[in-house]
Every structure is written in structure tokens, then in C-alpha cells.
PDB file of C-alpha atoms in Angstrom:
ATOM      1  CA  MET A   1     -18.809  28.222  17.666  1.00 74.00           C
ATOM      2  CA  ALA A   2     -17.651  25.248  15.594  1.00 91.00           C
ATOM      3  CA  ILE A   3     -14.490  25.828  13.588  1.00 96.00           C
ATOM      4  CA  VAL A   4     -15.909  23.448  10.923  1.00 96.00           C
ATOM      5  CA  ARG A   5     -19.579  23.117  10.005  1.00 96.00           C
ATOM      6  CA  VAL A   6     -20.780  20.730   7.314  1.00 96.00           C
ATOM      7  CA  ASP A   7     -24.342  21.687   6.431  1.00 96.00           C
ATOM      8  CA  GLU A   8     -26.447  19.166   4.462  1.00 96.00           C
ATOM      9  CA  VAL A   9     -23.579  18.368   2.101  1.00 96.00           C
ATOM     10  CA  SER A  10     -24.128  15.995  -0.833  1.00 96.00           C
ATOM     11  CA  ARG A  11     -21.721  14.997  -3.583  1.00 95.00           C
ATOM     12  CA  HIS A  12     -22.840  13.287  -6.764  1.00 93.00           C
ATOM     13  CA  TYR A  13     -20.801  12.098  -9.744  1.00 89.00           C
ATOM     14  CA  GLY A  14     -22.177  11.416 -13.223  1.00 84.00           C
ATOM     15  CA  GLU A  15     -25.700  11.692 -14.560  1.00 83.00           C
ATOM     16  CA  GLY A  16     -28.674   9.423 -15.211  1.00 78.00           C
ATOM     17  CA  ASP A  17     -28.009   5.712 -14.856  1.00 77.00           C
ATOM     18  CA  ALA A  18     -24.310   6.458 -14.264  1.00 83.00           C
ATOM     19  CA  ARG A  19     -25.037   8.772 -11.330  1.00 85.00           C
ATOM     20  CA  VAL A  20     -23.142   7.873  -8.159  1.00 88.00           C
ATOM     21  CA  VAL A  21     -24.009   9.372  -4.778  1.00 89.00           C
ATOM     22  CA  ALA A  22     -20.780   9.698  -2.792  1.00 92.00           C
ATOM     23  CA  LEU A  23     -22.277  11.766   0.045  1.00 94.00           C
ATOM     24  CA  ASP A  24     -25.931  12.181   0.912  1.00 94.00           C
ATOM     25  CA  ARG A  25     -27.002  15.151   3.077  1.00 94.00           C
ATOM     26  CA  VAL A  26     -24.164  14.929   5.597  1.00 95.00           C
ATOM     27  CA  SER A  27     -24.162  17.413   8.481  1.00 95.00           C
ATOM     28  CA  LEU A  28     -21.683  17.721  11.353  1.00 94.00           C
ATOM     29  CA  ASP A  29     -19.885  20.287  13.522  1.00 95.00           C
ATOM     30  CA  ILE A  30     -16.282  20.063  14.701  1.00 95.00           C
ATOM     31  CA  GLU A  31     -14.857  22.188  17.500  1.00 95.00           C
ATOM     32  CA  ARG A  32     -11.314  23.336  18.146  1.00 95.00           C
ATOM     33  CA  GLY A  33      -9.510  20.675  20.172  1.00 94.00           C
ATOM     34  CA  ASP A  34     -11.597  17.806  18.741  1.00 94.00           C
ATOM     35  CA  TYR A  35      -9.677  14.710  17.618  1.00 95.00           C
ATOM     36  CA  THR A  36     -12.087  13.051  15.202  1.00 96.00           C
ATOM     37  CA  ALA A  37     -11.772   9.827  13.211  1.00 95.00           C
ATOM     38  CA  ILE A  38     -13.829   9.297  10.066  1.00 95.00           C
ATOM     39  CA  MET A  39     -14.248   5.593   9.281  1.00 92.00           C
ATOM     40  CA  GLY A  40     -16.082   3.445   6.792  1.00 89.00           C
ATOM     41  CA  PRO A  41     -15.616   0.687   4.214  1.00 86.00           C
ATOM     42  CA  SER A  42     -14.150   1.351   0.785  1.00 85.00           C
ATOM     43  CA  GLY A  43     -16.528   3.508  -1.246  1.00 86.00           C
ATOM     44  CA  SER A  44     -18.395   4.773   1.815  1.00 90.00           C
ATOM     45  CA  GLY A  45     -17.687   8.457   1.109  1.00 91.00           C
ATOM     46  CA  LYS A  46     -15.109   9.154   3.824  1.00 92.00           C
ATOM     47  CA  THR A  47     -12.378  10.261   1.418  1.00 90.00           C
ATOM     48  CA  THR A  48     -14.850  12.429  -0.495  1.00 93.00           C
ATOM     49  CA  LEU A  49     -15.825  14.085   2.777  1.00 95.00           C
ATOM     50  CA  LEU A  50     -12.176  14.734   3.646  1.00 94.00           C
ATOM     51  CA  SER A  51     -11.539  16.325   0.244  1.00 94.00           C
ATOM     52  CA  ILE A  52     -14.558  18.598   0.719  1.00 96.00           C
ATOM     53  CA  LEU A  53     -13.316  19.548   4.192  1.00 96.00           C
ATOM     54  CA  GLY A  54      -9.954  20.398   2.623  1.00 94.00           C
ATOM     55  CA  SER A  55     -11.525  22.855   0.173  1.00 93.00           C
ATOM     56  CA  MET A  56     -10.485  20.694  -2.762  1.00 92.00           C
ATOM     57  CA  ASN A  57     -13.789  19.191  -3.946  1.00 93.00           C
ATOM     58  CA  PRO A  58     -16.938  21.347  -4.099  1.00 94.00           C
ATOM     59  CA  PRO A  59     -20.148  19.648  -2.947  1.00 95.00           C
ATOM     60  CA  THR A  60     -23.075  19.234  -5.303  1.00 95.00           C
ATOM     61  CA  ASP A  61     -25.373  20.602  -2.601  1.00 95.00           C
ATOM     62  CA  GLY A  62     -24.941  22.043   0.883  1.00 96.00           C
ATOM     63  CA  ARG A  63     -22.288  24.237   2.478  1.00 96.00           C
ATOM     64  CA  LEU A  64     -18.931  23.954   4.202  1.00 97.00           C
ATOM     65  CA  LEU A  65     -18.341  26.683   6.776  1.00 97.00           C
ATOM     66  CA  VAL A  66     -14.856  27.198   8.221  1.00 97.00           C
ATOM     67  CA  ASP A  67     -14.767  29.769  11.019  1.00 96.00           C
ATOM     68  CA  ASP A  68     -18.209  30.844   9.741  1.00 95.00           C
ATOM     69  CA  ILE A  69     -16.827  31.423   6.209  1.00 96.00           C
ATOM     70  CA  ASP A  70     -18.803  29.802   3.380  1.00 97.00           C
ATOM     71  CA  VAL A  71     -15.799  28.154   1.725  1.00 96.00           C
ATOM     72  CA  TYR A  72     -17.220  27.222  -1.655  1.00 96.00           C
ATOM     73  CA  ALA A  73     -18.839  30.623  -2.106  1.00 96.00           C
ATOM     74  CA  LEU A  74     -15.303  32.046  -2.356  1.00 96.00           C
ATOM     75  CA  SER A  75     -13.288  32.415  -5.539  1.00 95.00           C
ATOM     76  CA  GLN A  76     -10.649  29.745  -6.172  1.00 93.00           C
ATOM     77  CA  GLU A  77      -7.941  32.247  -5.247  1.00 93.00           C
ATOM     78  CA  ARG A  78      -9.610  32.998  -1.915  1.00 95.00           C
ATOM     79  CA  GLN A  79     -10.131  29.275  -1.294  1.00 94.00           C
ATOM     80  CA  ALA A  80      -6.368  28.809  -1.721  1.00 91.00           C
ATOM     81  CA  ASP A  81      -5.788  31.597   0.797  1.00 91.00           C
ATOM     82  CA  LEU A  82      -8.201  29.932   3.230  1.00 94.00           C
ATOM     83  CA  ARG A  83      -6.477  26.555   2.889  1.00 92.00           C
ATOM     84  CA  ARG A  84      -3.139  28.171   3.627  1.00 90.00           C
ATOM     85  CA  GLU A  85      -4.488  30.020   6.679  1.00 91.00           C
ATOM     86  CA  TYR A  86      -6.785  27.400   8.189  1.00 95.00           C
ATOM     87  CA  ILE A  87      -5.803  23.899   7.050  1.00 95.00           C
ATOM     88  CA  GLY A  88      -2.759  21.673   7.426  1.00 93.00           C
ATOM     89  CA  PHE A  89      -2.578  18.369   5.538  1.00 92.00           C
ATOM     90  CA  VAL A  90      -0.916  15.085   6.524  1.00 90.00           C
ATOM     91  CA  PHE A  91      -0.947  12.687   3.565  1.00 84.00           C
ATOM     92  CA  GLN A  92      -0.926   8.890   3.602  1.00 78.00           C
ATOM     93  CA  GLN A  93       2.360   8.657   1.667  1.00 78.00           C
ATOM     94  CA  LEU A  94       3.715  11.712   3.554  1.00 81.00           C
ATOM     95  CA  GLU A  95       4.661  13.358   0.211  1.00 87.00           C
ATOM     96  CA  LEU A  96       8.043  14.650   1.367  1.00 92.00           C
ATOM     97  CA  ILE A  97      10.284  16.056  -1.386  1.00 93.00           C
ATOM     98  CA  PRO A  98      13.204  13.594  -1.469  1.00 95.00           C
ATOM     99  CA  TYR A  99      15.900  16.090  -2.522  1.00 96.00           C
ATOM    100  CA  LEU A 100      14.993  18.664   0.155  1.00 95.00           C
ATOM    101  CA  SER A 101      16.112  18.461   3.771  1.00 96.00           C
ATOM    102  CA  ALA A 102      13.587  17.983   6.539  1.00 95.00           C
ATOM    103  CA  LEU A 103      13.847  21.706   7.296  1.00 95.00           C
ATOM    104  CA  GLU A 104      13.311  22.680   3.652  1.00 95.00           C
ATOM    105  CA  ASN A 105      10.273  20.378   3.434  1.00 95.00           C
ATOM    106  CA  VAL A 106       8.729  22.055   6.475  1.00 95.00           C
ATOM    107  CA  MET A 107       9.473  25.512   5.034  1.00 93.00           C
ATOM    108  CA  LEU A 108       7.502  24.802   1.823  1.00 91.00           C
ATOM    109  CA  PRO A 109       4.140  26.143   3.117  1.00 88.00           C
ATOM    110  CA  LEU A 110       5.944  29.357   4.114  1.00 87.00           C
ATOM    111  CA  ALA A 111       7.403  29.998   0.656  1.00 82.00           C
ATOM    112  CA  ILE A 112       4.637  32.364  -0.414  1.00 78.00           C
ATOM    113  CA  LEU A 113       4.856  34.490   2.742  1.00 74.00           C
ATOM    114  CA  LYS A 114       6.703  37.792   2.473  1.00 72.00           C
ATOM    115  CA  GLU A 115       8.224  37.858   5.918  1.00 74.00           C
ATOM    116  CA  SER A 116      11.434  36.998   7.696  1.00 78.00           C
ATOM    117  CA  GLY A 117      11.970  34.242  10.242  1.00 84.00           C
ATOM    118  CA  LYS A 118      10.763  31.361   8.069  1.00 88.00           C
ATOM    119  CA  ARG A 119      13.693  29.148   9.013  1.00 90.00           C
ATOM    120  CA  GLU A 120      13.094  29.771  12.712  1.00 92.00           C
ATOM    121  CA  ARG A 121       9.387  28.955  12.350  1.00 91.00           C
ATOM    122  CA  ALA A 122      10.201  25.695  10.575  1.00 93.00           C
ATOM    123  CA  LEU A 123      12.774  24.746  13.199  1.00 93.00           C
ATOM    124  CA  ASP A 124      10.235  25.473  15.918  1.00 92.00           C
ATOM    125  CA  ALA A 125       7.671  23.215  14.192  1.00 91.00           C
ATOM    126  CA  LEU A 126      10.252  20.427  13.982  1.00 93.00           C
ATOM    127  CA  CYS A 127      11.102  20.919  17.642  1.00 91.00           C
ATOM    128  CA  ARG A 128       7.408  20.582  18.527  1.00 85.00           C
ATOM    129  CA  VAL A 129       7.367  17.096  17.003  1.00 87.00           C
ATOM    130  CA  GLY A 130      10.613  16.063  18.670  1.00 87.00           C
ATOM    131  CA  LEU A 131      13.229  16.642  15.933  1.00 91.00           C
ATOM    132  CA  ASP A 132      16.341  18.722  16.583  1.00 89.00           C
ATOM    133  CA  GLU A 133      18.399  20.883  14.214  1.00 90.00           C
ATOM    134  CA  ARG A 134      20.728  17.979  13.444  1.00 92.00           C
ATOM    135  CA  LYS A 135      17.828  15.906  12.094  1.00 94.00           C
ATOM    136  CA  ALA A 136      16.458  19.003  10.337  1.00 94.00           C
ATOM    137  CA  ARG A 137      19.491  19.017   8.011  1.00 94.00           C
ATOM    138  CA  ARG A 138      18.935  15.439   6.838  1.00 95.00           C
ATOM    139  CA  LEU A 139      17.180  14.281   3.670  1.00 96.00           C
ATOM    140  CA  PRO A 140      14.018  12.170   4.103  1.00 94.00           C
ATOM    141  CA  SER A 141      15.954   9.051   3.036  1.00 93.00           C
ATOM    142  CA  GLU A 142      18.304   9.621   5.971  1.00 95.00           C
ATOM    143  CA  LEU A 143      15.435   9.584   8.481  1.00 92.00           C
ATOM    144  CA  SER A 144      13.461   6.683   9.933  1.00 89.00           C
ATOM    145  CA  GLY A 145       9.815   6.176   8.986  1.00 84.00           C
ATOM    146  CA  GLY A 146       8.699   7.706  12.277  1.00 85.00           C
ATOM    147  CA  GLU A 147      10.953  10.709  11.774  1.00 90.00           C
ATOM    148  CA  GLN A 148       9.590  11.206   8.263  1.00 90.00           C
ATOM    149  CA  GLY A 149       6.089  11.153   9.724  1.00 88.00           C
ATOM    150  CA  ARG A 150       7.119  13.794  12.243  1.00 90.00           C
ATOM    151  CA  VAL A 151       8.450  15.985   9.424  1.00 93.00           C
ATOM    152  CA  ALA A 152       5.126  15.643   7.610  1.00 91.00           C
ATOM    153  CA  ILE A 153       3.238  16.726  10.732  1.00 90.00           C
ATOM    154  CA  ALA A 154       5.638  19.639  11.299  1.00 93.00           C
ATOM    155  CA  ARG A 155       4.992  20.775   7.722  1.00 93.00           C
ATOM    156  CA  ALA A 156       1.234  20.555   8.336  1.00 92.00           C
ATOM    157  CA  VAL A 157       1.363  22.775  11.435  1.00 91.00           C
ATOM    158  CA  VAL A 158       4.148  25.237  10.569  1.00 92.00           C
ATOM    159  CA  ASN A 159       1.504  27.864   9.720  1.00 89.00           C
ATOM    160  CA  ASN A 160      -0.298  27.015  12.983  1.00 90.00           C
ATOM    161  CA  PRO A 161      -3.588  26.233  11.201  1.00 93.00           C
ATOM    162  CA  PRO A 162      -6.621  25.611  13.416  1.00 95.00           C
ATOM    163  CA  ILE A 163      -7.528  22.499  11.363  1.00 96.00           C
ATOM    164  CA  VAL A 164      -5.337  19.476  10.601  1.00 95.00           C
ATOM    165  CA  LEU A 165      -6.606  16.901   8.078  1.00 95.00           C
ATOM    166  CA  ALA A 166      -4.887  13.498   8.078  1.00 93.00           C
ATOM    167  CA  ASP A 167      -5.556  10.956   5.315  1.00 90.00           C
ATOM    168  CA  GLU A 168      -4.654   7.454   6.565  1.00 86.00           C
ATOM    169  CA  PRO A 169      -1.565   8.931   8.278  1.00 85.00           C
ATOM    170  CA  VAL A 170      -0.294   5.574   9.579  1.00 79.00           C
ATOM    171  CA  GLY A 171      -1.405   3.375   6.694  1.00 74.00           C
ATOM    172  CA  SER A 172       2.121   2.818   5.373  1.00 68.00           C
ATOM    173  CA  LEU A 173       3.906   2.742   8.752  1.00 72.00           C
ATOM    174  CA  ASP A 174       4.828  -0.086  11.102  1.00 76.00           C
ATOM    175  CA  GLN A 175       2.827  -0.450  14.308  1.00 81.00           C
ATOM    176  CA  THR A 176       5.301   1.279  16.633  1.00 81.00           C
ATOM    177  CA  THR A 177       5.834   4.249  14.316  1.00 78.00           C
ATOM    178  CA  GLY A 178       2.099   4.477  13.703  1.00 82.00           C
ATOM    179  CA  ARG A 179       1.407   4.770  17.423  1.00 85.00           C
ATOM    180  CA  GLN A 180       3.930   7.607  17.669  1.00 84.00           C
ATOM    181  CA  ILE A 181       2.208   9.544  14.874  1.00 85.00           C
ATOM    182  CA  LEU A 182      -1.253   9.006  16.387  1.00 89.00           C
ATOM    183  CA  THR A 183       0.044  10.283  19.733  1.00 89.00           C
ATOM    184  CA  LEU A 184       1.425  13.386  18.024  1.00 88.00           C
ATOM    185  CA  LEU A 185      -1.997  14.017  16.467  1.00 92.00           C
ATOM    186  CA  ARG A 186      -3.514  13.629  19.947  1.00 93.00           C
ATOM    187  CA  GLU A 187      -1.080  16.256  21.232  1.00 91.00           C
ATOM    188  CA  LEU A 188      -2.070  18.631  18.426  1.00 92.00           C
ATOM    189  CA  ALA A 189      -5.722  18.308  19.437  1.00 94.00           C
ATOM    190  CA  ASP A 190      -4.805  18.862  23.082  1.00 94.00           C
ATOM    191  CA  GLY A 191      -3.062  22.032  21.919  1.00 92.00           C
ATOM    192  CA  GLY A 192      -6.266  23.368  20.373  1.00 93.00           C
ATOM    193  CA  HIS A 193      -6.150  22.123  16.777  1.00 94.00           C
ATOM    194  CA  ALA A 194      -9.192  20.428  15.285  1.00 96.00           C
ATOM    195  CA  VAL A 195      -7.703  17.139  14.035  1.00 96.00           C
ATOM    196  CA  ILE A 196      -9.749  15.146  11.520  1.00 96.00           C
ATOM    197  CA  MET A 197      -8.363  11.780  10.468  1.00 95.00           C
ATOM    198  CA  VAL A 198      -9.636   9.350   7.847  1.00 93.00           C
ATOM    199  CA  THR A 199      -8.723   5.769   8.698  1.00 88.00           C
ATOM    200  CA  HIS A 200      -9.898   2.251   7.955  1.00 83.00           C
ATOM    201  CA  ASN A 201      -8.136   0.762  10.981  1.00 82.00           C
ATOM    202  CA  PRO A 202     -10.089   0.615  14.268  1.00 84.00           C
ATOM    203  CA  GLU A 203      -6.810   0.499  16.198  1.00 83.00           C
ATOM    204  CA  SER A 204      -6.092   4.046  14.999  1.00 86.00           C
ATOM    205  CA  THR A 205      -9.055   5.360  17.007  1.00 87.00           C
ATOM    206  CA  ALA A 206      -7.597   4.512  20.420  1.00 86.00           C
ATOM    207  CA  GLU A 207      -6.812   8.134  21.298  1.00 88.00           C
ATOM    208  CA  VAL A 208      -9.562  10.014  19.430  1.00 93.00           C
ATOM    209  CA  ASP A 209     -12.434  11.888  21.064  1.00 93.00           C
ATOM    210  CA  ARG A 210     -14.989  11.007  18.448  1.00 94.00           C
ATOM    211  CA  VAL A 211     -15.657   8.400  15.765  1.00 94.00           C
ATOM    212  CA  ILE A 212     -17.818   9.228  12.742  1.00 94.00           C
ATOM    213  CA  GLN A 213     -18.854   6.146  10.796  1.00 93.00           C
ATOM    214  CA  ILE A 214     -19.957   6.572   7.169  1.00 93.00           C
ATOM    215  CA  ARG A 215     -21.710   4.025   5.017  1.00 92.00           C
ATOM    216  CA  ASP A 216     -23.197   4.593   1.547  1.00 92.00           C
ATOM    217  CA  GLY A 217     -22.544   8.315   1.840  1.00 93.00           C
ATOM    218  CA  ARG A 218     -24.412   8.770   5.120  1.00 94.00           C
ATOM    219  CA  ILE A 219     -23.318   9.065   8.728  1.00 94.00           C
ATOM    220  CA  THR A 220     -24.440   5.940  10.558  1.00 93.00           C
ATOM    221  CA  CYS A 221     -22.712   6.652  13.862  1.00 89.00           C
ATOM    222  CA  ASP A 222     -21.300   9.819  15.399  1.00 90.00           C
ATOM    223  CA  GLU A 223     -20.284   9.025  18.937  1.00 84.00           C
ATOM    224  CA  ARG A 224     -17.418   8.530  21.342  1.00 73.00           C
ATOM    225  CA  PRO A 225     -15.315   5.372  20.795  1.00 64.00           C
ATOM    226  CA  GLU A 226     -16.926   3.539  23.695  1.00 60.00           C
ATOM    227  CA  ILE A 227     -20.339   3.960  22.026  1.00 53.00           C
ATOM    228  CA  CYS A 228     -19.400   3.133  18.424  1.00 58.00           C
ATOM    229  CA  THR A 229     -18.231  -0.468  18.366  1.00 52.00           C
ATOM    230  CA  LEU A 230     -15.662  -1.090  15.657  1.00 49.00           C
ATOM    231  CA  PRO A 231     -15.641  -4.565  14.084  1.00 46.00           C
ATOM    232  CA  GLU A 232     -12.172  -5.051  12.578  1.00 45.00           C
ATOM    233  CA  GLU A 233     -13.103  -7.506   9.848  1.00 41.00           C
ATOM    234  CA  GLU A 234     -15.602  -5.317   8.027  1.00 43.00           C
ATOM    235  CA  GLY A 235     -13.901  -1.973   8.707  1.00 40.00           C
ATOM    236  CA  GLU A 236     -17.184  -0.356   9.737  1.00 41.00           C
ATOM    237  CA  ALA A 237     -19.193   0.114  12.896  1.00 38.00           C
ATOM    238  CA  LEU A 238     -22.722   0.108  14.147  1.00 33.00           C
ATOM    239  CA  PRO A 239     -23.760   2.185  17.127  1.00 34.00           C
ATOM    240  CA  VAL A 240     -24.831   0.457  20.303  1.00 29.00           C
ATOM    241  CA  GLY A 241     -28.602   0.516  20.461  1.00 29.00           C
ATOM    242  CA  GLY A 242     -29.250   1.441  16.834  1.00 32.00           C
ATOM    243  CA  VAL A 243     -28.248   3.942  14.155  1.00 31.00           C
ATOM    244  CA  ALA A 244     -27.281   7.437  15.252  1.00 32.00           C
ATOM    245  CA  GLY A 245     -26.798  10.624  13.270  1.00 32.00           C
TER     246      GLY A 245
END
């Protein structure tokens, strides 16, 4: 069974002549262990889709099912519980709190939990991304860009969510650091997480299992990287042999 199922999802903004269709009857399934890239030009709907997947933006029509739970049929309180249990977020600007140590940043998603061992869980998450206790005590400003990215990923997975959503996770990083972060996301997928990444850069898809191309709110290609060709200049792709999906 798919951990994520998007069922005929549409998202509209405005009314009448001002109506904008951001997504138009999008359907897809994502399994545990999938490393999926969502690509498309600016305004294509990829960021809207990611926000719907993150339980932050209700669709106008259609359903989002996570582990067979109809997400937007839940109350807002239950949606918050679901996000905490099922979804980890990696943001483009990383969003680390500058006055908290790396360890304290990773512990933030655990703050609401009424249980012991939070520090140990956060240290374990940092260890998983290659940071030791010495680095855990440092402020973000005392870490390299790659190390900050590792902290952000540790924070995303400290609750061991089955789904990790990454919004342009290497957009503000240099090439070497970006490759390190993409490899870490690959390792998360190999460990059983469903990793879904929005990116505009075809080079970021080198290690993914699947590329979903969106244009004008519709999926135009949903294939493996060797099938979806990825022209760099336009930031979008056409499937070999015609339009798929």
C-alpha cells in the first residue's frame, strides 16, 4: 500500500476572471523507500503540491491519503498530530534557530512529547547524518553549510517519520555541499523513508528513483530519470515518446 496517495487533487485560487488553477486533477502514489523529485518551471504547481502533501494547504477538490488516512477530513488539531507523526520537513533556507545549538535545534520537534530520552534521540539523529557530540554543541554559525544542512535533516528525521519533504534543499548551497545533502536524502530513502523533493535543478535528480514533471498544474511526465529527459535551460522535461501521466 502506498504511504502517500494523491487522488484527483485540484487547487484553485480566486474567483471569476481572477481564478488561477495551481493544480488540475493530479493523482499519484508514493511508496516507502521512494526517492522522488518533483520538477517544473516557476508557477507550474510543484510548490503547491508539496504544501498539500505537507498537510499545510487544503486542496479545492480531491483527497490526500497518508497511510490510508484522509488528511484533510481531519480537524486541524489532528492534522497537526499527523504532521508530527508522519512528516519531516527540510526547508530551502534550512530554518535553523541561530541562538540554539545543533542539538537543541534537532530536539525542537520533540518538545511536545512527554517522555524521557529526548537528548539521546536527538544525538542519535545527528549521528545518523555524520555529526558527533562535539559538533552537536555548536551554534549554526559555528558550522559549515554542509553541517548546517545535516542538522536540518537530523531535525526532519528525529521523530523517524515515514515521509520526508524537502523544498529545494540544496538551492542555497555550493555544489559540493549540495551533493552531500542529496546523498543523505538518498540514504534516507534506502532506509525506508519516502523522500519527496521539489527542485528546479536537473542535476539534483542524479540519485532519485523517480522524476515527476509538472506543467500548468498537471503532471506531464512521471517516470524514471532515464525516461524523463531534463533540459537544463527551461527547467522542465518532456517524456521520451510523448506525454505520460
